[in-house]
GROMACS .gro file of C-alpha atoms in nm:
model
  437
    1MET     CA    1   0.000   0.000   0.000
    2ASN     CA    2   0.121   0.350  -0.076
    3LYS     CA    3   0.143   0.615   0.190
    4THR     CA    4  -0.151   0.848   0.153
    5ARG     CA    5  -0.070   1.219   0.145
    6PHE     CA    6  -0.296   1.516   0.091
    7ALA     CA    7  -0.001   1.755   0.103
    8PRO     CA    8  -0.062   1.936  -0.230
    9TRP     CA    9  -0.367   2.122  -0.102
   10SER     CA   10  -0.187   2.253   0.205
   11LEU     CA   11   0.117   2.346   0.015
   12ALA     CA   12  -0.084   2.538  -0.237
   13VAL     CA   13  -0.203   2.763   0.046
   14CYS     CA   14  -0.403   2.501   0.221
   15LEU     CA   15  -3.667   0.941   0.385
   16ALA     CA   16  -3.895   1.044   0.115
   17VAL     CA   17  -3.676   0.992  -0.184
   18LEU     CA   18  -3.752   1.005  -0.556
   19SER     CA   19  -3.618   0.719  -0.768
   20SER     CA   20  -3.594   0.711  -1.144
   21SER     CA   21  -3.340   0.659  -1.419
   22CYS     CA   22  -3.066   0.921  -1.442
   23SER     CA   23  -3.031   1.178  -1.715
   24ALA     CA   24  -2.698   1.271  -1.863
   25PRO     CA   25  -2.514   1.587  -1.766
   26GLY     CA   26  -2.629   1.890  -1.958
   27THR     CA   27  -2.996   1.799  -2.004
   28ALA     CA   28  -3.286   2.040  -1.940
   29GLN     CA   29  -3.229   2.265  -1.643
   30PRO     CA   30  -3.457   2.250  -1.339
   31GLY     CA   31  -3.763   2.468  -1.356
   32GLU     CA   32  -3.747   2.552  -1.725
   33ASN     CA   33  -4.035   2.320  -1.807
   34GLY     CA   34  -4.236   2.350  -1.490
   35GLY     CA   35  -4.178   2.691  -1.339
   36ALA     CA   36  -4.033   2.785  -1.003
   37GLY     CA   37  -4.023   2.513  -0.744
   38SER     CA   38  -4.078   2.232  -0.992
   39VAL     CA   39  -3.780   2.028  -0.865
   40GLU     CA   40  -3.739   1.899  -0.511
   41LEU     CA   41  -3.414   1.742  -0.401
   42THR     CA   42  -3.387   1.523  -0.095
   43PHE     CA   43  -3.059   1.559   0.091
   44TRP     CA   44  -2.951   1.325   0.369
   45ASP     CA   45  -2.715   1.437   0.646
   46GLU     CA   46  -2.546   1.140   0.814
   47ASN     CA   47  -2.458   1.333   1.131
   48PRO     CA   48  -2.729   1.585   1.223
   49GLY     CA   49  -2.733   1.795   1.538
   50GLN     CA   50  -2.728   2.151   1.664
   51SER     CA   51  -2.362   2.187   1.573
   52ARG     CA   52  -2.433   2.108   1.204
   53THR     CA   53  -2.800   2.112   1.104
   54PRO     CA   54  -2.857   2.490   1.131
   55TYR     CA   55  -2.565   2.554   0.896
   56TYR     CA   56  -2.696   2.311   0.638
   57GLU     CA   57  -3.036   2.478   0.661
   58GLU     CA   58  -2.879   2.819   0.603
   59LEU     CA   59  -2.680   2.690   0.305
   60PHE     CA   60  -2.994   2.544   0.153
   61ARG     CA   61  -3.176   2.875   0.200
   62ARG     CA   62  -2.896   3.047   0.014
   63PHE     CA   63  -2.903   2.786  -0.262
   64GLU     CA   64  -3.279   2.812  -0.308
   65ALA     CA   65  -3.256   3.190  -0.329
   66ALA     CA   66  -3.003   3.156  -0.610
   67HIS     CA   67  -3.194   2.869  -0.777
   68PRO     CA   68  -3.569   2.947  -0.750
   69GLY     CA   69  -3.656   2.639  -0.955
   70ILE     CA   70  -3.518   2.399  -0.693
   71ARG     CA   71  -3.622   2.319  -0.339
   72VAL     CA   72  -3.410   2.114  -0.097
   73HIS     CA   73  -3.566   1.876   0.153
   74TYR     CA   74  -3.320   1.818   0.437
   75VAL     CA   75  -3.333   1.485   0.627
   76GLY     CA   76  -3.107   1.418   0.923
   77ILE     CA   77  -3.015   1.052   0.979
   78PRO     CA   78  -2.900   0.995   1.340
   79VAL     CA   79  -2.536   0.895   1.357
   80SER     CA   80  -2.616   0.593   1.576
   81PHE     CA   81  -2.773   0.410   1.282
   82ASN     CA   82  -2.682   0.619   0.978
   83LYS     CA   83  -2.503   0.346   0.781
   84GLN     CA   84  -2.787   0.102   0.845
   85GLN     CA   85  -3.041   0.356   0.722
   86TYR     CA   86  -2.845   0.417   0.403
   87ASP     CA   87  -2.816   0.041   0.349
   88VAL     CA   88  -3.190  -0.006   0.390
   89ALA     CA   89  -3.259   0.274   0.143
   90ILE     CA   90  -3.025   0.120  -0.113
   91ALA     CA   91  -3.179  -0.226  -0.071
   92SER     CA   92  -3.533  -0.089  -0.108
   93ASN     CA   93  -3.445   0.161  -0.383
   94THR     CA   94  -3.555   0.458  -0.172
   95MET     CA   95  -3.229   0.648  -0.177
   96PRO     CA   96  -3.210   1.027  -0.150
   97ASP     CA   97  -3.108   1.236  -0.448
   98LEU     CA   98  -2.779   1.325  -0.285
   99ALA     CA   99  -2.626   1.294   0.058
  100ALA     CA  100  -2.330   1.343   0.283
  101VAL     CA  101  -2.136   1.018   0.245
  102ASN     CA  102  -1.846   0.906   0.463
  103ALA     CA  103  -1.530   0.807   0.282
  104GLU     CA  104  -1.542   0.460   0.435
  105TRP     CA  105  -1.880   0.393   0.271
  106ILE     CA  106  -1.789   0.477  -0.087
  107ALA     CA  107  -1.649   0.137  -0.185
  108ASP     CA  108  -1.950  -0.043  -0.040
  109PHE     CA  109  -2.207   0.184  -0.206
  110ALA     CA  110  -2.024   0.175  -0.538
  111ALA     CA  111  -2.012  -0.205  -0.528
  112LYS     CA  112  -2.391  -0.200  -0.483
  113ASP     CA  113  -2.420   0.029  -0.788
  114ALA     CA  114  -2.597   0.289  -0.576
  115LEU     CA  115  -2.389   0.596  -0.663
  116LEU     CA  116  -2.378   0.804  -0.978
  117PRO     CA  117  -2.028   0.850  -1.127
  118LEU     CA  118  -1.951   1.221  -1.123
  119ASP     CA  119  -1.669   1.217  -1.379
  120ALA     CA  120  -1.858   1.395  -1.661
  121TYR     CA  121  -1.991   1.664  -1.429
  122TYR     CA  122  -1.651   1.711  -1.270
  123ALA     CA  123  -1.469   1.740  -1.603
  124ALA     CA  124  -1.704   2.019  -1.716
  125TRP     CA  125  -1.695   2.207  -1.384
  126PRO     CA  126  -1.473   2.519  -1.375
  127GLY     CA  127  -1.459   2.495  -0.995
  128ARG     CA  128  -1.267   2.169  -1.010
  129GLU     CA  129  -0.942   2.368  -1.007
  130GLU     CA  130  -1.021   2.474  -0.649
  131ILE     CA  131  -1.028   2.114  -0.521
  132PRO     CA  132  -0.673   1.973  -0.500
  133GLN     CA  133  -0.607   1.680  -0.727
  134SER     CA  134  -0.478   1.475  -0.433
  135TYR     CA  135  -0.833   1.448  -0.298
  136ILE     CA  136  -0.971   1.341  -0.634
  137ASP     CA  137  -0.698   1.081  -0.678
  138TYR     CA  138  -0.761   0.949  -0.327
  139ASN     CA  139  -1.133   0.906  -0.393
  140ARG     CA  140  -1.070   0.730  -0.721
  141ARG     CA  141  -0.843   0.481  -0.545
  142LEU     CA  142  -1.130   0.378  -0.318
  143VAL     CA  143  -1.306   0.189  -0.598
  144PRO     CA  144  -1.187  -0.072  -0.851
  145ASP     CA  145  -1.314   0.117  -1.158
  146GLY     CA  146  -1.142   0.442  -1.062
  147ALA     CA  147  -1.461   0.642  -1.107
  148LEU     CA  148  -1.539   0.952  -0.902
  149TYR     CA  149  -1.832   0.873  -0.673
  150GLN     CA  150  -1.786   1.147  -0.412
  151LEU     CA  151  -1.643   1.496  -0.384
  152PRO     CA  152  -1.500   1.592  -0.045
  153ASN     CA  153  -1.587   1.913   0.135
  154THR     CA  154  -1.426   1.874   0.476
  155LEU     CA  155  -1.111   1.729   0.628
  156TYR     CA  156  -1.063   1.619   0.986
  157PHE     CA  157  -0.868   1.387   1.215
  158ASP     CA  158  -0.866   1.293   1.581
  159VAL     CA  159  -0.713   1.507   1.854
  160LEU     CA  160  -0.704   1.496   2.234
  161TRP     CA  161  -0.958   1.728   2.393
  162TYR     CA  162  -0.877   1.821   2.751
  163ARG     CA  163  -1.031   2.031   3.027
  164ALA     CA  164  -0.794   2.325   3.016
  165ASP     CA  165  -0.935   2.468   3.339
  166TRP     CA  166  -0.875   2.143   3.528
  167PHE     CA  167  -0.526   2.120   3.386
  168ARG     CA  168  -0.446   2.473   3.502
  169GLU     CA  169  -0.582   2.403   3.850
  170ALA     CA  170  -0.361   2.096   3.873
  171GLY     CA  171  -0.058   2.276   3.730
  172LEU     CA  172  -0.042   2.037   3.435
  173ALA     CA  173   0.046   2.101   3.072
  174ALA     CA  174  -0.128   1.937   2.779
  175PRO     CA  175   0.006   1.588   2.704
  176GLU     CA  176   0.287   1.592   2.450
  177SER     CA  177   0.370   1.221   2.465
  178TRP     CA  178   0.174   0.901   2.514
  179GLU     CA  179   0.335   0.855   2.854
  180GLN     CA  180   0.205   1.197   2.953
  181PHE     CA  181  -0.138   1.106   2.819
  182PHE     CA  182  -0.167   0.809   3.052
  183ASP     CA  183  -0.020   1.013   3.338
  184ARG     CA  184  -0.273   1.293   3.289
  185VAL     CA  185  -0.561   1.047   3.289
  186ARG     CA  186  -0.443   0.907   3.621
  187GLN     CA  187  -0.361   1.247   3.774
  188LEU     CA  188  -0.700   1.399   3.699
  189ASN     CA  189  -0.910   1.099   3.796
  190ARG     CA  190  -1.151   1.192   4.079
  191PRO     CA  191  -1.431   0.933   4.073
  192GLU     CA  192  -1.539   1.032   4.424
  193LEU     CA  193  -1.628   1.372   4.275
  194GLY     CA  194  -1.789   1.224   3.966
  195ARG     CA  195  -1.483   1.320   3.762
  196TYR     CA  196  -1.291   1.065   3.560
  197GLY     CA  197  -0.960   1.099   3.386
  198TYR     CA  198  -1.094   0.986   3.050
  199SER     CA  199  -1.409   0.898   2.863
  200LEU     CA  200  -1.355   0.633   2.601
  201ARG     CA  201  -1.576   0.544   2.309
  202GLY     CA  202  -1.684   0.183   2.341
  203GLY     CA  203  -1.989   0.189   2.113
  204ALA     CA  204  -2.050   0.308   1.757
  205GLY     CA  205  -1.741   0.471   1.604
  206SER     CA  206  -1.501   0.324   1.859
  207VAL     CA  207  -1.280   0.144   1.607
  208THR     CA  208  -1.225   0.455   1.397
  209GLN     CA  209  -1.079   0.638   1.693
  210LEU     CA  210  -0.891   0.337   1.824
  211THR     CA  211  -0.724   0.296   1.484
  212SER     CA  212  -0.600   0.655   1.494
  213MET     CA  213  -0.455   0.608   1.841
  214LEU     CA  214  -0.292   0.272   1.766
  215TYR     CA  215  -0.096   0.396   1.466
  216ALA     CA  216  -0.012   0.730   1.624
  217TYR     CA  217   0.135   0.535   1.919
  218SER     CA  218   0.324   0.275   1.714
  219GLY     CA  219   0.446   0.498   1.433
  220LEU     CA  220   0.371   0.224   1.180
  221THR     CA  221   0.303   0.380   0.842
  222GLU     CA  222   0.128   0.097   0.658
  223TYR     CA  223  -0.199  -0.081   0.736
  224PHE     CA  224  -0.096  -0.371   0.511
  225ARG     CA  225   0.250  -0.501   0.441
  226GLN     CA  226   0.364  -0.577   0.088
  227ASP     CA  227   0.263  -0.943   0.129
  228GLY     CA  228  -0.093  -0.849   0.224
  229THR     CA  229  -0.060  -0.919   0.595
  230CYS     CA  230  -0.216  -0.664   0.827
  231THR     CA  231  -0.019  -0.464   1.081
  232ILE     CA  232  -0.308  -0.409   1.321
  233ASN     CA  233  -0.188  -0.690   1.550
  234ASP     CA  234   0.169  -0.559   1.569
  235PRO     CA  235   0.322  -0.599   1.919
  236LYS     CA  236   0.332  -0.220   1.961
  237HIS     CA  237  -0.042  -0.205   1.906
  238LEU     CA  238  -0.099  -0.480   2.158
  239ALA     CA  239   0.111  -0.292   2.412
  240PHE     CA  240  -0.097   0.022   2.364
  241LEU     CA  241  -0.428  -0.164   2.368
  242LYS     CA  242  -0.350  -0.327   2.700
  243ARG     CA  243  -0.271   0.009   2.857
  244PHE     CA  244  -0.575   0.168   2.697
  245ILE     CA  245  -0.833  -0.090   2.807
  246ALA     CA  246  -0.681  -0.086   3.157
  247LEU     CA  247  -0.826   0.266   3.188
  248TYR     CA  248  -1.178   0.129   3.158
  249GLY     CA  249  -1.380   0.108   3.478
  250THR     CA  250  -1.114   0.272   3.695
  251TYR     CA  251  -1.029   0.591   3.509
  252THR     CA  252  -1.353   0.592   3.308
  253LYS     CA  253  -1.719   0.532   3.387
  254GLU     CA  254  -1.831   0.173   3.338
  255SER     CA  255  -2.107   0.298   3.107
  256ASP     CA  256  -1.838   0.409   2.860
  257ILE     CA  257  -1.856   0.065   2.704
  258LEU     CA  258  -2.175   0.186   2.532
  259ASN     CA  259  -2.051   0.534   2.443
  260GLY     CA  260  -2.109   0.666   2.095
  261TYR     CA  261  -2.014   1.016   1.985
  262LYS     CA  262  -2.293   1.195   2.170
  263GLU     CA  263  -2.240   1.014   2.500
  264MET     CA  264  -1.865   1.069   2.497
  265VAL     CA  265  -1.893   1.439   2.412
  266SER     CA  266  -2.164   1.480   2.674
  267ALA     CA  267  -1.940   1.327   2.940
  268PHE     CA  268  -1.666   1.575   2.854
  269ASP     CA  269  -1.889   1.881   2.826
  270SER     CA  270  -2.083   1.804   3.146
  271GLY     CA  271  -1.771   1.775   3.362
  272GLU     CA  272  -1.745   1.398   3.392
  273ALA     CA  273  -1.416   1.352   3.203
  274ALA     CA  274  -1.084   1.533   3.184
  275LEU     CA  275  -0.990   1.401   2.840
  276ILE     CA  276  -1.148   1.246   2.533
  277SER     CA  277  -1.020   1.168   2.186
  278HIS     CA  278  -1.231   1.289   1.896
  279ASN     CA  279  -1.189   1.489   1.579
  280PHE     CA  280  -1.177   1.867   1.603
  281GLY     CA  281  -1.523   1.904   1.452
  282SER     CA  282  -1.663   1.898   1.806
  283TYR     CA  283  -1.486   2.220   1.908
  284HIS     CA  284  -1.794   2.442   1.901
  285ASP     CA  285  -1.988   2.196   2.118
  286HIS     CA  286  -1.712   2.208   2.378
  287ALA     CA  287  -1.667   2.584   2.363
  288ALA     CA  288  -2.043   2.641   2.397
  289SER     CA  289  -2.059   2.423   2.708
  290LEU     CA  290  -1.729   2.507   2.874
  291GLY     CA  291  -1.622   2.839   2.731
  292SER     CA  292  -1.309   2.881   2.526
  293ALA     CA  293  -1.096   2.898   2.841
  294GLY     CA  294  -1.230   2.568   2.967
  295VAL     CA  295  -1.130   2.352   2.674
  296GLY     CA  296  -0.800   2.274   2.506
  297ALA     CA  297  -0.692   2.047   2.224
  298ALA     CA  298  -0.368   1.876   2.132
  299LEU     CA  299  -0.269   1.662   1.837
  300LEU     CA  300  -0.233   1.294   1.912
  301PRO     CA  301   0.123   1.251   2.040
  302LYS     CA  302   0.401   1.132   1.817
  303ALA     CA  303   0.529   0.777   1.836
  304GLU     CA  304   0.821   0.689   2.061
  305ASN     CA  305   1.055   0.706   1.762
  306GLY     CA  306   0.947   1.066   1.697
  307SER     CA  307   0.736   0.998   1.388
  308ARG     CA  308   0.387   1.140   1.342
  309VAL     CA  309   0.125   0.916   1.181
  310MET     CA  310  -0.220   1.062   1.124
  311VAL     CA  311  -0.547   0.915   1.001
  312THR     CA  312  -0.711   1.189   0.798
  313VAL     CA  313  -1.066   1.161   0.668
  314ALA     CA  314  -1.211   1.366   0.383
  315ASN     CA  315  -1.588   1.330   0.380
  316GLY     CA  316  -1.814   1.482   0.119
  317TYR     CA  317  -2.115   1.445  -0.106
  318SER     CA  318  -2.245   1.187  -0.350
  319ILE     CA  319  -2.537   1.173  -0.593
  320PHE     CA  320  -2.739   0.852  -0.598
  321ARG     CA  321  -2.827   0.678  -0.923
  322SER     CA  322  -3.196   0.702  -0.833
  323ALA     CA  323  -3.188   1.083  -0.848
  324GLU     CA  324  -3.478   1.197  -1.067
  325ASN     CA  325  -3.292   1.510  -1.171
  326PRO     CA  326  -2.917   1.459  -1.136
  327ASP     CA  327  -2.846   1.793  -1.304
  328ALA     CA  328  -3.021   1.973  -1.019
  329ALA     CA  329  -2.842   1.754  -0.768
  330TRP     CA  330  -2.511   1.847  -0.928
  331GLN     CA  331  -2.596   2.217  -0.904
  332LEU     CA  332  -2.646   2.174  -0.530
  333LEU     CA  333  -2.329   1.967  -0.491
  334GLN     CA  334  -2.110   2.222  -0.667
  335PHE     CA  335  -2.270   2.499  -0.462
  336LEU     CA  336  -2.177   2.316  -0.142
  337LEU     CA  337  -1.820   2.279  -0.267
  338SER     CA  338  -1.780   2.647  -0.354
  339GLU     CA  339  -1.539   2.873  -0.168
  340GLU     CA  340  -1.817   3.068   0.004
  341SER     CA  341  -2.011   2.759   0.113
  342GLN     CA  342  -1.706   2.572   0.236
  343THR     CA  343  -1.583   2.872   0.432
  344TYR     CA  344  -1.923   2.912   0.598
  345TRP     CA  345  -1.962   2.542   0.674
  346ASN     CA  346  -1.614   2.455   0.794
  347SER     CA  347  -1.561   2.771   0.998
  348HIS     CA  348  -1.881   2.698   1.192
  349VAL     CA  349  -1.831   2.325   1.245
  350GLY     CA  350  -1.459   2.362   1.316
  351GLN     CA  351  -1.312   2.156   1.034
  352ILE     CA  352  -1.073   2.218   0.745
  353PRO     CA  353  -1.211   2.294   0.398
  354THR     CA  354  -1.103   2.104   0.090
  355ASN     CA  355  -1.151   2.411  -0.129
  356SER     CA  356  -0.806   2.569  -0.156
  357ARG     CA  357  -0.945   2.922  -0.203
  358SER     CA  358  -1.154   2.879   0.110
  359LEU     CA  359  -0.856   2.759   0.309
  360SER     CA  360  -0.647   3.058   0.204
  361SER     CA  361  -0.926   3.307   0.277
  362GLY     CA  362  -0.800   3.377   0.629
  363ALA     CA  363  -1.094   3.227   0.813
  364PHE     CA  364  -0.885   2.927   0.918
  365GLN     CA  365  -0.563   3.095   1.022
  366GLU     CA  366  -0.666   3.219   1.366
  367PRO     CA  367  -0.776   2.915   1.574
  368ALA     CA  368  -0.460   2.773   1.732
  369LEU     CA  369  -0.573   2.416   1.674
  370ILE     CA  370  -0.624   2.473   1.301
  371ARG     CA  371  -0.283   2.638   1.272
  372GLU     CA  372  -0.120   2.347   1.452
  373ALA     CA  373  -0.310   2.097   1.238
  374LEU     CA  374  -0.205   2.266   0.915
  375SER     CA  375   0.154   2.277   1.035
  376ALA     CA  376   0.146   1.904   1.109
  377LEU     CA  377  -0.004   1.825   0.770
  378GLU     CA  378   0.255   2.035   0.591
  379ASP     CA  379   0.542   1.869   0.779
  380PRO     CA  380   0.718   1.642   0.526
  381GLY     CA  381   0.782   1.396   0.809
  382THR     CA  382   0.411   1.342   0.872
  383VAL     CA  383   0.262   1.026   0.724
  384GLN     CA  384  -0.110   1.004   0.660
  385LEU     CA  385  -0.209   0.643   0.707
  386HIS     CA  386  -0.415   0.479   0.435
  387VAL     CA  387  -0.699   0.303   0.617
  388PRO     CA  388  -0.847   0.046   0.372
  389TYR     CA  389  -1.179   0.213   0.304
  390ASP     CA  390  -1.138   0.077  -0.049
  391LEU     CA  391  -1.230  -0.270   0.079
  392PRO     CA  392  -1.607  -0.296   0.013
  393ASN     CA  393  -1.662  -0.495   0.333
  394TYR     CA  394  -1.457  -0.266   0.557
  395ALA     CA  395  -1.742  -0.061   0.703
  396LYS     CA  396  -1.959  -0.371   0.754
  397ALA     CA  397  -1.678  -0.559   0.926
  398VAL     CA  398  -1.611  -0.268   1.159
  399ARG     CA  399  -1.974  -0.225   1.260
  400GLN     CA  400  -2.074  -0.589   1.282
  401GLN     CA  401  -1.761  -0.761   1.409
  402ILE     CA  402  -1.475  -0.540   1.525
  403GLU     CA  403  -1.673  -0.293   1.735
  404PRO     CA  404  -1.870  -0.566   1.917
  405ASN     CA  405  -1.543  -0.752   1.980
  406LEU     CA  406  -1.390  -0.440   2.131
  407GLN     CA  407  -1.677  -0.430   2.378
  408LYS     CA  408  -1.599  -0.791   2.467
  409VAL     CA  409  -1.239  -0.691   2.536
  410LEU     CA  410  -1.352  -0.408   2.762
  411ALA     CA  411  -1.588  -0.645   2.944
  412GLY     CA  412  -1.306  -0.894   2.996
  413ASP     CA  413  -1.465  -1.158   2.775
  414LEU     CA  414  -1.203  -1.151   2.499
  415ALA     CA  415  -0.825  -1.134   2.528
  416PRO     CA  416  -0.664  -0.830   2.364
  417GLU     CA  417  -0.429  -1.060   2.170
  418LEU     CA  418  -0.719  -1.254   2.019
  419PHE     CA  419  -0.906  -0.933   1.942
  420LEU     CA  420  -0.620  -0.791   1.737
  421ASP     CA  421  -0.543  -1.126   1.572
  422ASP     CA  422  -0.908  -1.165   1.469
  423TRP     CA  423  -0.914  -0.807   1.342
  424ALA     CA  424  -0.601  -0.866   1.135
  425ALA     CA  425  -0.730  -1.195   0.994
  426LEU     CA  426  -1.060  -1.033   0.897
  427MET     CA  427  -0.880  -0.754   0.712
  428GLU     CA  428  -0.641  -0.995   0.542
  429ARG     CA  429  -0.930  -1.203   0.407
  430ALA     CA  430  -1.100  -0.889   0.276
  431TYR     CA  431  -0.772  -0.770   0.123
  432ALA     CA  432  -0.706  -1.105  -0.050
  433GLN     CA  433  -1.059  -1.119  -0.189
  434TYR     CA  434  -1.047  -0.762  -0.315
  435HIS     CA  435  -0.708  -0.792  -0.483
  436HIS     CA  436  -0.775  -1.126  -0.650
  437GLU     CA  437  -1.119  -1.066  -0.797
   0.00000   0.00000   0.00000
């Protein structure tokens, strides 16, 4: 596997769904045959909430004002079962016209022939020059046919969020090494006061964050070796996992075994945890609850050998094959990818835009965390790990097997060694099947 880098962009600056056959790019424009409001697009958001939904609604108001022949119907799919809901819609042919689609889902959806290739639209779009080619190349590598099934609008990766006020009271600095991370968790643990050193994510989404921490700790730069064997059960990963799960129940609440995103963030924002690991898109939630002086963030520490390995995710938008008017859907998609839209969206949700003009606009130069993140990404020594989202069964395996097994490890019902060995074997089978079809 090649090392995945998105460096060019940073160096340059930095439920009701209509289904029908698709028309080709460049056919009749929305509204010209039926007057204003004749086209309705259904858009699915895979992660709704107060920190995101209002900004989508404002963007759609702006779009409708500029395109009076199109109306957008927003549907938020709760994150706790978003992938399942998308799968059901695909199986029953009730997909939305377009949607926010996680990078790890693209291979699966493309294999099910659910997504519309965007190559013709993209080739004719003047705005394509504002989206770095590295993102486009990365998306094409996620599918066997090399087609473009998604365009990314936001980049993020996991960081350590910490209670800056608690750290100051204790005279502690933010953790700069993994040893300091474990020390801080122990030092700030006050279960008798209802305060714990850490809140871990044991439920939905747990494996995504665990993967980031494992490779950041080990410094390993490849998910698969040249012979197709998986590195997830490397001895360094086992060493970290044992230390990590030892936090559970003593330095965390026992209910953390069920934590998804909302529960983990709630524990941090309500004063139950000193640290959590999550991407920096949750900044505004933390700042709203704790105030800017009460929350701090640090990049995941470097490995013991001094290397920095990061798992970056570029999520974006896809059009489904069932879209009744794909031309209208494309108009909305390119609007969402524009400089103005990306600046508005990413500056409010606290993530990094993929539009290079947006990134260089100045809106993302002030927050210290964004500056530090950009510096890390631009560092030629940083390696961005390629997580095998290109394996069509990856997302299914994570949700149905790896995440439940992690809960067994936390509960003491599965040995950490067996957990990592099973995880590696599962990935190796998927890798062998994918590369020999």
